[in-house]
Each structure stands twice: as C-alpha cells, then as structure tokens.
PDB file of C-alpha atoms and ligand atoms in Angstrom:
ATOM      1  CA  UNK A   1      34.822-116.422 151.616  1.00 48.00           C
ATOM      2  CA  UNK A   2      36.045-113.032 150.485  1.00 50.00           C
ATOM      3  CA  UNK A   3      34.019-110.551 152.203  1.00 48.00           C
ATOM      4  CA  UNK A   4      33.299-108.113 149.304  1.00 61.00           C
ATOM      5  CA  UNK A   5      32.123-111.689 147.028  1.00 79.00           C
ATOM      6  CA  UNK A   6      28.477-111.325 145.737  1.00 92.00           C
ATOM      7  CA  UNK A   7      26.603-113.659 147.784  1.00 97.00           C
ATOM      8  CA  UNK A   8      23.653-115.126 145.333  1.00 98.00           C
ATOM      9  CA  UNK A   9      20.332-117.154 146.552  1.00 98.00           C
ATOM     10  CA  UNK A  10      18.171-118.993 144.612  1.00 98.00           C
ATOM     11  CA  UNK A  11      14.686-119.612 146.136  1.00 99.00           C
ATOM     12  CA  UNK A  12      11.823-121.327 144.937  1.00 99.00           C
ATOM     13  CA  UNK A  13       8.494-120.164 146.430  1.00 98.00           C
ATOM     14  CA  UNK A  14      10.202-117.172 147.053  1.00 98.00           C
ATOM     15  CA  UNK A  15       7.195-114.859 146.348  1.00 98.00           C
ATOM     16  CA  UNK A  16       4.512-115.151 148.953  1.00 98.00           C
ATOM     17  CA  UNK A  17       4.341-116.999 152.446  1.00 98.00           C
ATOM     18  CA  UNK A  18       7.697-118.184 154.106  1.00 98.00           C
ATOM     19  CA  UNK A  19       9.555-118.184 150.959  1.00 98.00           C
ATOM     20  CA  UNK A  20       8.736-114.598 150.812  1.00 98.00           C
ATOM     21  CA  UNK A  21      10.147-113.801 154.225  1.00 98.00           C
ATOM     22  CA  UNK A  22      13.616-115.679 153.408  1.00 99.00           C
ATOM     23  CA  UNK A  23      13.636-113.566 150.074  1.00 98.00           C
ATOM     24  CA  UNK A  24      13.414-110.579 151.681  1.00 98.00           C
ATOM     25  CA  UNK A  25      15.426-110.864 154.620  1.00 98.00           C
ATOM     26  CA  UNK A  26      18.100-112.074 152.240  1.00 98.00           C
ATOM     27  CA  UNK A  27      17.557-108.884 150.477  1.00 98.00           C
ATOM     28  CA  UNK A  28      17.957-106.726 153.334  1.00 98.00           C
ATOM     29  CA  UNK A  29      21.205-108.527 153.975  1.00 98.00           C
ATOM     30  CA  UNK A  30      22.507-107.515 150.667  1.00 98.00           C
ATOM     31  CA  UNK A  31      22.413-110.843 148.946  1.00 98.00           C
ATOM     32  CA  UNK A  32      21.196-111.126 145.183  1.00 98.00           C
ATOM     33  CA  UNK A  33      17.977-113.106 144.987  1.00 98.00           C
ATOM     34  CA  UNK A  34      16.358-115.169 142.278  1.00 98.00           C
ATOM     35  CA  UNK A  35      12.890-115.952 143.140  1.00 98.00           C
ATOM     36  CA  UNK A  36      11.037-118.868 141.029  1.00 98.00           C
ATOM     37  CA  UNK A  37       7.354-119.260 141.516  1.00 98.00           C
ATOM     38  CA  UNK A  38       4.413-119.318 138.777  1.00 98.00           C
ATOM     39  CA  UNK A  39       3.967-115.764 139.430  1.00 98.00           C
ATOM     40  CA  UNK A  40       7.093-114.510 140.674  1.00 98.00           C
ATOM     41  CA  UNK A  41       6.880-111.248 139.239  1.00 98.00           C
ATOM     42  CA  UNK A  42       4.156-110.598 141.645  1.00 98.00           C
ATOM     43  CA  UNK A  43       6.347-110.590 145.004  1.00 98.00           C
ATOM     44  CA  UNK A  44       6.201-107.386 147.076  1.00 98.00           C
ATOM     45  CA  UNK A  45      10.150-106.351 146.248  1.00 98.00           C
ATOM     46  CA  UNK A  46      10.459-107.788 142.740  1.00 98.00           C
ATOM     47  CA  UNK A  47      11.685-104.441 141.831  1.00 98.00           C
ATOM     48  CA  UNK A  48      14.601-104.191 144.266  1.00 98.00           C
ATOM     49  CA  UNK A  49      17.731-104.040 142.443  1.00 97.00           C
ATOM     50  CA  UNK A  50      19.414-106.976 143.955  1.00 98.00           C
ATOM     51  CA  UNK A  51      16.079-109.265 142.670  1.00 98.00           C
ATOM     52  CA  UNK A  52      15.189-111.253 139.885  1.00 98.00           C
ATOM     53  CA  UNK A  53      12.040-113.153 139.140  1.00 98.00           C
ATOM     54  CA  UNK A  54      11.638-115.811 136.989  1.00 98.00           C
ATOM     55  CA  UNK A  55       8.238-116.816 136.128  1.00 98.00           C
ATOM     56  CA  UNK A  56       8.033-120.766 136.354  1.00 98.00           C
ATOM     57  CA  UNK A  57       6.279-123.971 137.655  1.00 98.00           C
ATOM     58  CA  UNK A  58       8.480-126.140 139.442  1.00 98.00           C
ATOM     59  CA  UNK A  59       6.546-129.056 137.884  1.00 98.00           C
ATOM     60  CA  UNK A  60       8.039-128.045 134.568  1.00 98.00           C
ATOM     61  CA  UNK A  61      11.481-129.315 134.448  1.00 98.00           C
ATOM     62  CA  UNK A  62      12.209-127.714 131.130  1.00 98.00           C
ATOM     63  CA  UNK A  63      11.425-124.338 132.410  1.00 98.00           C
ATOM     64  CA  UNK A  64      13.498-124.823 135.590  1.00 98.00           C
ATOM     65  CA  UNK A  65      16.319-125.614 133.340  1.00 98.00           C
ATOM     66  CA  UNK A  66      15.948-122.376 131.692  1.00 98.00           C
ATOM     67  CA  UNK A  67      15.953-120.245 134.589  1.00 98.00           C
ATOM     68  CA  UNK A  68      19.099-122.036 136.038  1.00 98.00           C
ATOM     69  CA  UNK A  69      20.401-120.815 132.386  1.00 98.00           C
ATOM     70  CA  UNK A  70      19.623-117.622 133.350  1.00 98.00           C
ATOM     71  CA  UNK A  71      20.856-117.503 136.730  1.00 98.00           C
ATOM     72  CA  UNK A  72      23.864-119.229 135.552  1.00 98.00           C
ATOM     73  CA  UNK A  73      24.142-116.318 133.174  1.00 97.00           C
ATOM     74  CA  UNK A  74      23.884-113.462 135.755  1.00 96.00           C
ATOM     75  CA  UNK A  75      26.516-114.736 138.515  1.00 94.00           C
ATOM     76  CA  UNK A  76      29.767-116.712 139.178  1.00 92.00           C
ATOM     77  CA  UNK A  77      28.347-119.082 141.601  1.00 97.00           C
ATOM     78  CA  UNK A  78      24.827-119.801 143.829  1.00 98.00           C
ATOM     79  CA  UNK A  79      25.459-119.524 147.753  1.00 98.00           C
ATOM     80  CA  UNK A  80      22.067-120.563 148.900  1.00 98.00           C
ATOM     81  CA  UNK A  81      19.564-122.866 147.340  1.00 99.00           C
ATOM     82  CA  UNK A  82      16.233-122.510 149.094  1.00 99.00           C
ATOM     83  CA  UNK A  83      13.568-125.189 148.132  1.00 99.00           C
ATOM     84  CA  UNK A  84      10.132-123.874 149.490  1.00 98.00           C
ATOM     85  CA  UNK A  85       7.949-123.935 146.593  1.00 98.00           C
ATOM     86  CA  UNK A  86       4.973-126.075 148.069  1.00 98.00           C
ATOM     87  CA  UNK A  87       1.412-126.990 148.602  1.00 98.00           C
ATOM     88  CA  UNK A  88      -0.588-128.293 151.177  1.00 98.00           C
ATOM     89  CA  UNK A  89      -4.224-129.183 152.277  1.00 97.00           C
ATOM     90  CA  UNK A  90      -6.113-131.965 153.800  1.00 97.00           C
ATOM     91  CA  UNK A  91      -6.850-135.157 151.927  1.00 98.00           C
ATOM     92  CA  UNK A  92      -8.998-137.344 154.103  1.00 98.00           C
ATOM     93  CA  UNK A  93      -8.557-141.029 152.809  1.00 98.00           C
ATOM     94  CA  UNK A  94     -12.305-141.893 151.454  1.00 98.00           C
ATOM     95  CA  UNK A  95     -12.199-138.860 149.271  1.00 98.00           C
ATOM     96  CA  UNK A  96      -8.312-138.534 148.393  1.00 98.00           C
ATOM     97  CA  UNK A  97      -7.579-138.094 144.587  1.00 98.00           C
ATOM     98  CA  UNK A  98      -5.170-138.956 142.231  1.00 98.00           C
ATOM     99  CA  UNK A  99      -5.292-135.368 141.147  1.00 98.00           C
ATOM    100  CA  UNK A 100      -4.581-134.126 144.590  1.00 98.00           C
ATOM    101  CA  UNK A 101      -2.032-137.154 144.792  1.00 98.00           C
ATOM    102  CA  UNK A 102      -0.156-136.133 141.526  1.00 98.00           C
ATOM    103  CA  UNK A 103      -0.524-131.961 142.845  1.00 98.00           C
ATOM    104  CA  UNK A 104       1.230-132.583 146.129  1.00 98.00           C
ATOM    105  CA  UNK A 105       3.874-135.095 145.348  1.00 99.00           C
ATOM    106  CA  UNK A 106       4.561-133.056 141.724  1.00 98.00           C
ATOM    107  CA  UNK A 107       5.222-129.598 143.744  1.00 98.00           C
ATOM    108  CA  UNK A 108       6.039-130.748 147.107  1.00 98.00           C
ATOM    109  CA  UNK A 109       8.563-133.629 146.060  1.00 99.00           C
ATOM    110  CA  UNK A 110       9.319-134.003 141.955  1.00 98.00           C
ATOM    111  CA  UNK A 111       9.421-130.260 142.274  1.00 98.00           C
ATOM    112  CA  UNK A 112      11.997-130.002 144.483  1.00 98.00           C
ATOM    113  CA  UNK A 113      13.957-132.944 143.594  1.00 98.00           C
ATOM    114  CA  UNK A 114      14.482-131.742 140.012  1.00 98.00           C
ATOM    115  CA  UNK A 115      15.027-128.279 140.623  1.00 98.00           C
ATOM    116  CA  UNK A 116      17.798-129.380 143.621  1.00 98.00           C
ATOM    117  CA  UNK A 117      19.341-131.437 140.544  1.00 98.00           C
ATOM    118  CA  UNK A 118      19.297-128.271 138.220  1.00 98.00           C
ATOM    119  CA  UNK A 119      20.262-125.539 140.571  1.00 98.00           C
ATOM    120  CA  UNK A 120      23.339-128.389 142.331  1.00 98.00           C
ATOM    121  CA  UNK A 121      25.947-127.556 139.675  1.00 98.00           C
ATOM    122  CA  UNK A 122      25.817-124.128 140.064  1.00 98.00           C
ATOM    123  CA  UNK A 123      26.128-124.161 144.351  1.00 98.00           C
ATOM    124  CA  UNK A 124      29.692-122.784 145.376  1.00 98.00           C
ATOM    125  CA  UNK A 125      31.662-125.821 146.981  1.00 98.00           C
ATOM    126  CA  UNK A 126      32.879-125.139 150.453  1.00 98.00           C
ATOM    127  CA  UNK A 127      30.427-122.727 151.078  1.00 96.00           C
ATOM    128  CA  UNK A 128      26.869-122.985 149.756  1.00 98.00           C
ATOM    129  CA  UNK A 129      23.552-124.444 151.855  1.00 98.00           C
ATOM    130  CA  UNK A 130      20.723-126.033 150.517  1.00 99.00           C
ATOM    131  CA  UNK A 131      17.969-125.618 152.643  1.00 99.00           C
ATOM    132  CA  UNK A 132      14.543-127.906 151.974  1.00 99.00           C
ATOM    133  CA  UNK A 133      11.498-126.224 153.718  1.00 98.00           C
ATOM    134  CA  UNK A 134       9.734-129.145 154.695  1.00 98.00           C
ATOM    135  CA  UNK A 135       7.005-129.377 157.608  1.00 98.00           C
ATOM    136  CA  UNK A 136       6.237-131.048 160.995  1.00 98.00           C
ATOM    137  CA  UNK A 137       4.468-132.853 158.380  1.00 98.00           C
ATOM    138  CA  UNK A 138       7.852-134.773 157.632  1.00 98.00           C
ATOM    139  CA  UNK A 139       8.377-135.733 161.253  1.00 97.00           C
ATOM    140  CA  UNK A 140       5.457-137.037 162.181  1.00 97.00           C
ATOM    141  CA  UNK A 141       1.355-137.884 160.605  1.00 97.00           C
ATOM    142  CA  UNK A 142      -1.737-135.933 160.846  1.00 97.00           C
ATOM    143  CA  UNK A 143      -4.784-137.640 160.476  1.00 97.00           C
ATOM    144  CA  UNK A 144      -6.644-136.031 157.127  1.00 98.00           C
ATOM    145  CA  UNK A 145      -3.256-134.919 156.135  1.00 98.00           C
ATOM    146  CA  UNK A 146      -2.086-138.069 154.918  1.00 98.00           C
ATOM    147  CA  UNK A 147      -0.779-137.345 151.255  1.00 98.00           C
ATOM    148  CA  UNK A 148       0.931-133.936 152.309  1.00 98.00           C
ATOM    149  CA  UNK A 149       2.899-135.744 155.202  1.00 98.00           C
ATOM    150  CA  UNK A 150       3.409-138.220 152.844  1.00 98.00           C
ATOM    151  CA  UNK A 151       4.969-135.563 150.587  1.00 99.00           C
ATOM    152  CA  UNK A 152       7.146-134.056 153.259  1.00 98.00           C
ATOM    153  CA  UNK A 153       8.085-137.368 154.471  1.00 98.00           C
ATOM    154  CA  UNK A 154       9.277-138.001 150.911  1.00 99.00           C
ATOM    155  CA  UNK A 155      11.403-135.084 150.500  1.00 99.00           C
ATOM    156  CA  UNK A 156      12.903-135.281 154.296  1.00 98.00           C
ATOM    157  CA  UNK A 157      14.169-138.765 152.538  1.00 98.00           C
ATOM    158  CA  UNK A 158      15.897-137.058 149.678  1.00 99.00           C
ATOM    159  CA  UNK A 159      16.912-134.200 152.107  1.00 98.00           C
ATOM    160  CA  UNK A 160      18.903-136.587 154.048  1.00 98.00           C
ATOM    161  CA  UNK A 161      20.542-138.470 150.864  1.00 98.00           C
ATOM    162  CA  UNK A 162      21.530-134.976 149.876  1.00 98.00           C
ATOM    163  CA  UNK A 163      23.491-134.492 152.819  1.00 98.00           C
ATOM    164  CA  UNK A 164      25.642-137.102 152.381  1.00 98.00           C
ATOM    165  CA  UNK A 165      25.715-136.617 148.574  1.00 98.00           C
ATOM    166  CA  UNK A 166      26.754-133.121 148.437  1.00 98.00           C
ATOM    167  CA  UNK A 167      29.196-133.524 151.613  1.00 98.00           C
ATOM    168  CA  UNK A 168      32.076-134.230 149.368  1.00 98.00           C
ATOM    169  CA  UNK A 169      31.492-131.012 147.967  1.00 98.00           C
ATOM    170  CA  UNK A 170      31.435-129.294 151.658  1.00 98.00           C
ATOM    171  CA  UNK A 171      27.635-128.406 150.640  1.00 98.00           C
ATOM    172  CA  UNK A 172      25.674-128.376 153.756  1.00 98.00           C
ATOM    173  CA  UNK A 173      22.305-129.626 153.956  1.00 98.00           C
ATOM    174  CA  UNK A 174      19.185-128.284 155.942  1.00 98.00           C
ATOM    175  CA  UNK A 175      15.429-129.517 156.694  1.00 98.00           C
ATOM    176  CA  UNK A 176      13.520-126.669 157.981  1.00 98.00           C
ATOM    177  CA  UNK A 177      10.559-128.224 159.594  1.00 98.00           C
ATOM    178  CA  UNK A 178       7.866-125.412 160.784  1.00 98.00           C
ATOM    179  CA  UNK A 179       4.447-126.459 162.607  1.00 97.00           C
ATOM    180  CA  UNK A 180       1.847-123.956 161.477  1.00 97.00           C
ATOM    181  CA  UNK A 181       2.535-120.709 159.858  1.00 98.00           C
ATOM    182  CA  UNK A 182       0.057-117.801 158.785  1.00 97.00           C
ATOM    183  CA  UNK A 183       0.739-117.534 154.702  1.00 97.00           C
ATOM    184  CA  UNK A 184      -1.086-116.921 152.042  1.00 96.00           C
ATOM    185  CA  UNK A 185      -2.214-120.771 152.019  1.00 95.00           C
ATOM    186  CA  UNK A 186      -4.309-119.791 155.321  1.00 95.00           C
ATOM    187  CA  UNK A 187      -5.942-117.566 154.235  1.00 95.00           C
ATOM    188  CA  UNK A 188      -9.268-119.454 154.221  1.00 95.00           C
ATOM    189  CA  UNK A 189      -9.066-119.709 157.864  1.00 95.00           C
ATOM    190  CA  UNK A 190     -10.827-117.062 160.150  1.00 96.00           C
ATOM    191  CA  UNK A 191      -8.395-115.321 162.215  1.00 94.00           C
ATOM    192  CA  UNK A 192      -8.936-117.288 165.569  1.00 94.00           C
ATOM    193  CA  UNK A 193      -8.414-120.312 164.083  1.00 93.00           C
ATOM    194  CA  UNK A 194      -4.616-118.984 163.448  1.00 93.00           C
ATOM    195  CA  UNK A 195      -4.473-117.381 166.812  1.00 93.00           C
ATOM    196  CA  UNK A 196      -1.401-120.056 167.907  1.00 94.00           C
ATOM    197  CA  UNK A 197       0.498-119.767 164.456  1.00 96.00           C
ATOM    198  CA  UNK A 198       4.031-118.778 163.709  1.00 97.00           C
ATOM    199  CA  UNK A 199       4.351-115.565 161.902  1.00 97.00           C
ATOM    200  CA  UNK A 200       6.704-116.123 158.438  1.00 98.00           C
ATOM    201  CA  UNK A 201       9.154-113.996 159.397  1.00 98.00           C
ATOM    202  CA  UNK A 202      10.127-115.987 162.499  1.00 98.00           C
ATOM    203  CA  UNK A 203      10.845-119.283 160.189  1.00 98.00           C
ATOM    204  CA  UNK A 204      12.720-117.061 157.579  1.00 98.00           C
ATOM    205  CA  UNK A 205      14.923-115.672 160.570  1.00 98.00           C
ATOM    206  CA  UNK A 206      16.020-118.886 161.689  1.00 98.00           C
ATOM    207  CA  UNK A 207      16.568-120.417 158.285  1.00 98.00           C
ATOM    208  CA  UNK A 208      18.964-117.046 157.199  1.00 98.00           C
ATOM    209  CA  UNK A 209      20.533-117.828 160.372  1.00 98.00           C
ATOM    210  CA  UNK A 210      21.508-121.454 159.413  1.00 98.00           C
ATOM    211  CA  UNK A 211      22.134-120.018 155.743  1.00 98.00           C
ATOM    212  CA  UNK A 212      24.790-117.678 157.100  1.00 98.00           C
ATOM    213  CA  UNK A 213      26.685-119.785 159.676  1.00 98.00           C
ATOM    214  CA  UNK A 214      30.466-120.393 158.733  1.00 97.00           C
ATOM    215  CA  UNK A 215      30.990-123.228 156.526  1.00 97.00           C
ATOM    216  CA  UNK A 216      31.955-125.465 159.254  1.00 97.00           C
ATOM    217  CA  UNK A 217      28.673-125.664 161.117  1.00 97.00           C
ATOM    218  CA  UNK A 218      25.779-127.272 159.579  1.00 97.00           C
ATOM    219  CA  UNK A 219      22.076-127.109 160.739  1.00 98.00           C
ATOM    220  CA  UNK A 220      20.861-130.406 159.689  1.00 98.00           C
ATOM    221  CA  UNK A 221      17.252-130.085 161.149  1.00 98.00           C
ATOM    222  CA  UNK A 222      15.472-126.775 162.403  1.00 98.00           C
ATOM    223  CA  UNK A 223      12.342-127.927 163.834  1.00 98.00           C
ATOM    224  CA  UNK A 224      10.458-124.859 164.936  1.00 97.00           C
ATOM    225  CA  UNK A 225       7.208-126.145 166.554  1.00 96.00           C
ATOM    226  CA  UNK A 226       4.218-124.241 167.670  1.00 96.00           C
ATOM    227  CA  UNK A 227       4.111-123.109 171.260  1.00 95.00           C
ATOM    228  CA  UNK A 228       0.552-124.433 171.723  1.00 91.00           C
ATOM    229  CA  UNK A 229      -1.775-126.347 169.343  1.00 73.00           C
ATOM    230  CA  UNK A 230      -1.028-128.492 166.008  1.00 63.00           C
ATOM    231  CA  UNK A 231      -1.204-128.300 162.588  1.00 54.00           C
TER     232      UNK A 231
HETATM  233  N1  NAP B 301       2.192-122.647 156.246  1.00 56.01           N
HETATM  234  C1  NAP B 301       2.678-123.246 157.126  1.00 56.01           C
HETATM  235  O1  NAP B 301       1.933-123.748 158.366  1.00 56.01           O
HETATM  236  C2  NAP B 301       3.829-124.575 156.530  1.00 56.01           C
HETATM  237  C3  NAP B 301       4.096-125.108 157.867  1.00 56.01           C
HETATM  238  C4  NAP B 301       5.313-126.251 157.148  1.00 56.01           C
HETATM  239  C5  NAP B 301       5.451-126.246 156.063  1.00 56.01           C
HETATM  240  N2  NAP B 301       5.175-125.535 154.987  1.00 56.01           N
HETATM  241  C6  NAP B 301       5.833-125.487 153.867  1.00 56.01           C
HETATM  242  O2  NAP B 301       6.345-124.126 153.396  1.00 56.01           O
HETATM  243  C7  NAP B 301       6.325-123.895 152.036  1.00 56.01           C
HETATM  244  C8  NAP B 301       5.509-122.770 151.948  1.00 56.01           C
HETATM  245  O3  NAP B 301       4.565-122.475 152.515  1.00 56.01           O
HETATM  246  P1  NAP B 301       3.915-121.494 152.740  1.00 56.01           P
HETATM  247  O4  NAP B 301       2.625-121.642 153.898  1.00 56.01           O
HETATM  248  O5  NAP B 301       4.500-120.057 152.796  1.00 56.01           O
HETATM  249  O6  NAP B 301       2.738-121.388 151.044  1.00 56.01           O
HETATM  250  P2  NAP B 301       2.421-120.271 150.348  1.00 56.01           P
HETATM  251  O7  NAP B 301       1.941-118.676 150.885  1.00 56.01           O
HETATM  252  O8  NAP B 301       0.786-120.625 149.881  1.00 56.01           O
HETATM  253  O9  NAP B 301       3.233-119.925 149.479  1.00 56.01           O
HETATM  254  C9  NAP B 301       3.703-120.916 148.155  1.00 56.01           C
HETATM  255  C10 NAP B 301       4.742-120.324 147.787  1.00 56.01           C
HETATM  256  O10 NAP B 301       5.133-121.770 146.558  1.00 56.01           O
HETATM  257  C11 NAP B 301       4.903-121.225 145.541  1.00 56.01           C
HETATM  258  N3  NAP B 301       4.410-122.338 144.338  1.00 56.01           N
HETATM  259  C12 NAP B 301       3.201-122.810 144.866  1.00 56.01           C
HETATM  260  N4  NAP B 301       3.361-123.960 143.428  1.00 56.01           N
HETATM  261  C13 NAP B 301       4.244-123.715 143.047  1.00 56.01           C
HETATM  262  C14 NAP B 301       4.812-124.612 141.760  1.00 56.01           C
HETATM  263  N5  NAP B 301       4.173-125.223 140.892  1.00 56.01           N
HETATM  264  N6  NAP B 301       5.571-124.229 140.864  1.00 56.01           N
HETATM  265  C15 NAP B 301       6.738-122.783 141.463  1.00 56.01           C
HETATM  266  N7  NAP B 301       6.025-122.272 142.310  1.00 56.01           N
HETATM  267  C16 NAP B 301       5.171-122.702 143.164  1.00 56.01           C
HETATM  268  C17 NAP B 301       4.208-120.141 145.594  1.00 56.01           C
HETATM  269  O11 NAP B 301       3.939-118.948 144.040  1.00 56.01           O
HETATM  270  P3  NAP B 301       3.117-118.925 143.075  1.00 56.01           P
HETATM  271  O12 NAP B 301       1.493-119.913 143.464  1.00 56.01           O
HETATM  272  O13 NAP B 301       3.409-117.841 142.281  1.00 56.01           O
HETATM  273  O14 NAP B 301       3.219-120.511 142.079  1.00 56.01           O
HETATM  274  C18 NAP B 301       4.204-119.182 146.699  1.00 56.01           C
HETATM  275  O15 NAP B 301       5.639-118.503 146.323  1.00 56.01           O
HETATM  276  C19 NAP B 301       5.747-125.208 151.272  1.00 56.01           C
HETATM  277  O16 NAP B 301       6.933-126.180 151.147  1.00 56.01           O
HETATM  278  C20 NAP B 301       4.680-125.602 152.858  1.00 56.01           C
HETATM  279  O17 NAP B 301       4.811-127.266 152.727  1.00 56.01           O
HETATM  280  C21 NAP B 301       4.104-124.474 155.271  1.00 56.01           C
END
C-alpha cells in the first residue's frame, strides 16, 4: 500500500470501552475512523478531525446501510472493519427470557453479521482486516452466562467462515477473545470485584498491532486471558 494512502477504519461499538480504546489508538496513528453506535456522537474524541460518528443501532439494518453509504461517499476504501458492538450480562437458565435472548443475539450476532455484510464490499482487497471482538465466552462456557456464551460461540462460527470466504480477496479475519476487561459494561461492580480485570487499552494495543501487520500475516485468534480470576 502507498504509505501516504489514507487508512480508514469502521468500528461498531467504537464509542465506549474496548471499542473506544481501539478508535482512540487508530486516530492517534493517523487513521480516519468511522464509529457506529447508538450514541456514537458521545464518543470522547468525536470532534477529532479524523473522526466521523454515526448514531445507529446495529440491530437496524437499514440504519447500518445508510451509514455505509455515508462512509462510501467519504473515502476510497475501508482498511479495517472492527465489529465490537455488543452487550453482555448473566442469564441464569431458570430466569433467562426470550427478551434477553433477542437482545443478546440481535446485537452480538445479527448486528455483527449484517454489519459485516454491508461493509465488506467497501473493504480494500489485498490489505483489509476484519476484526470480530468476541470473548473468552466464545471459547468456553460459564455458569449463568449461557446466552452470552452462546452468542459469542455463534460469532466465532461466523468469523471462522468469513476467514475462508474473504481469503480469495486476501482480506484477513481476526477474532479477539478477551477475558474480563474493565469497561462501562462493568460500571455496576465494585472496584474490589474488578481488581484483576484488564484495561481496555491493552486489548486495543494488541488488536491494533494485529490490524497493522503486513498483509502476508494474519492473526486469526487473539486470546487474551486474565492472569488471575475468571469472567
Ligand atoms: N468488558 C469485557 O470484559 C469484555 C470481555 C470480552 C469481550 N467483550 C466484548 O467486547 C465488546 C465491547 O464490550 P465493552 O465491555 O467495551 O462494552 P461497553 O463499554 O458497554 O461498550 C459497548 C459498545 O457497543 C455499543 N453498542 C451496544 N449495543 C449497541 C447497538 N445495539 N448498536 C450499536 N452499538 C451498540 C455501545 O454504544 P451505545 O450504547 O451508544 O450503542 C458501546 O460503544 C462486546 O462485544 C463485548 O461482548 C467485553
């Protein structure tokens, strides 16, 4: 790739937590960053000249398509697509509800699948990286978290299939599988309960390093576990 070529990233869920850290690190490296989230415009660096925000719910396919049109009209190609929008909470089987299932699967699975479908035509052949922010919960099960784990296992199946499907275009696919990370999704926990959690910047650093590798190298799975403790 021409070194002076503009590098463009699209990041769903790029406004908070792990996604926010990825957005910020890419902006600091000179990338143009498009953030999709329901409240994307509240992203802390929304006024950065390289940043464009799109207030969309990834469960609304028409809204995602509309934002893709806006991205397409503002750049030549997309170099990194990061599917990070997600929700997670415990759902003990005895009280798990259809509404929880719908929220978890519509956001974590359908949201990622159809955002990928919409943005894939914009990706730069021979260069681009698609990153799914999955979870350790996409590798194993956790008591009381079955619906979240099921959604992340489904996402893993989709990511693995995309890796095969996009290979002819030399587009690489990475699945990032963090353990527990201290993000706003865990604001309800006391600091004592989160003392072994990782910080989102560490996950972002590894994710961005994988995105920036030369096009011959593909980090297929980035499993970053907590040194101590569990989900
Ligand atoms: N924190 C952890 O321990 C951990 C561990 C492993 C994996 N993960 C995964 O990492 C990803 C990010 O998690 P996080 O902890 O950073 O969460 P977070 O701080 O709550 O951030 C979630 C992001 O997703 C966006 N989002 C949520 N629902 C959305 C929707 N329907 N449409 C569009 N955007 C939506 C949020 O923005 P809006 O609310 O404005 O829409 C926000 O930008 C998730 O996929 C999560 O499963 C997290």
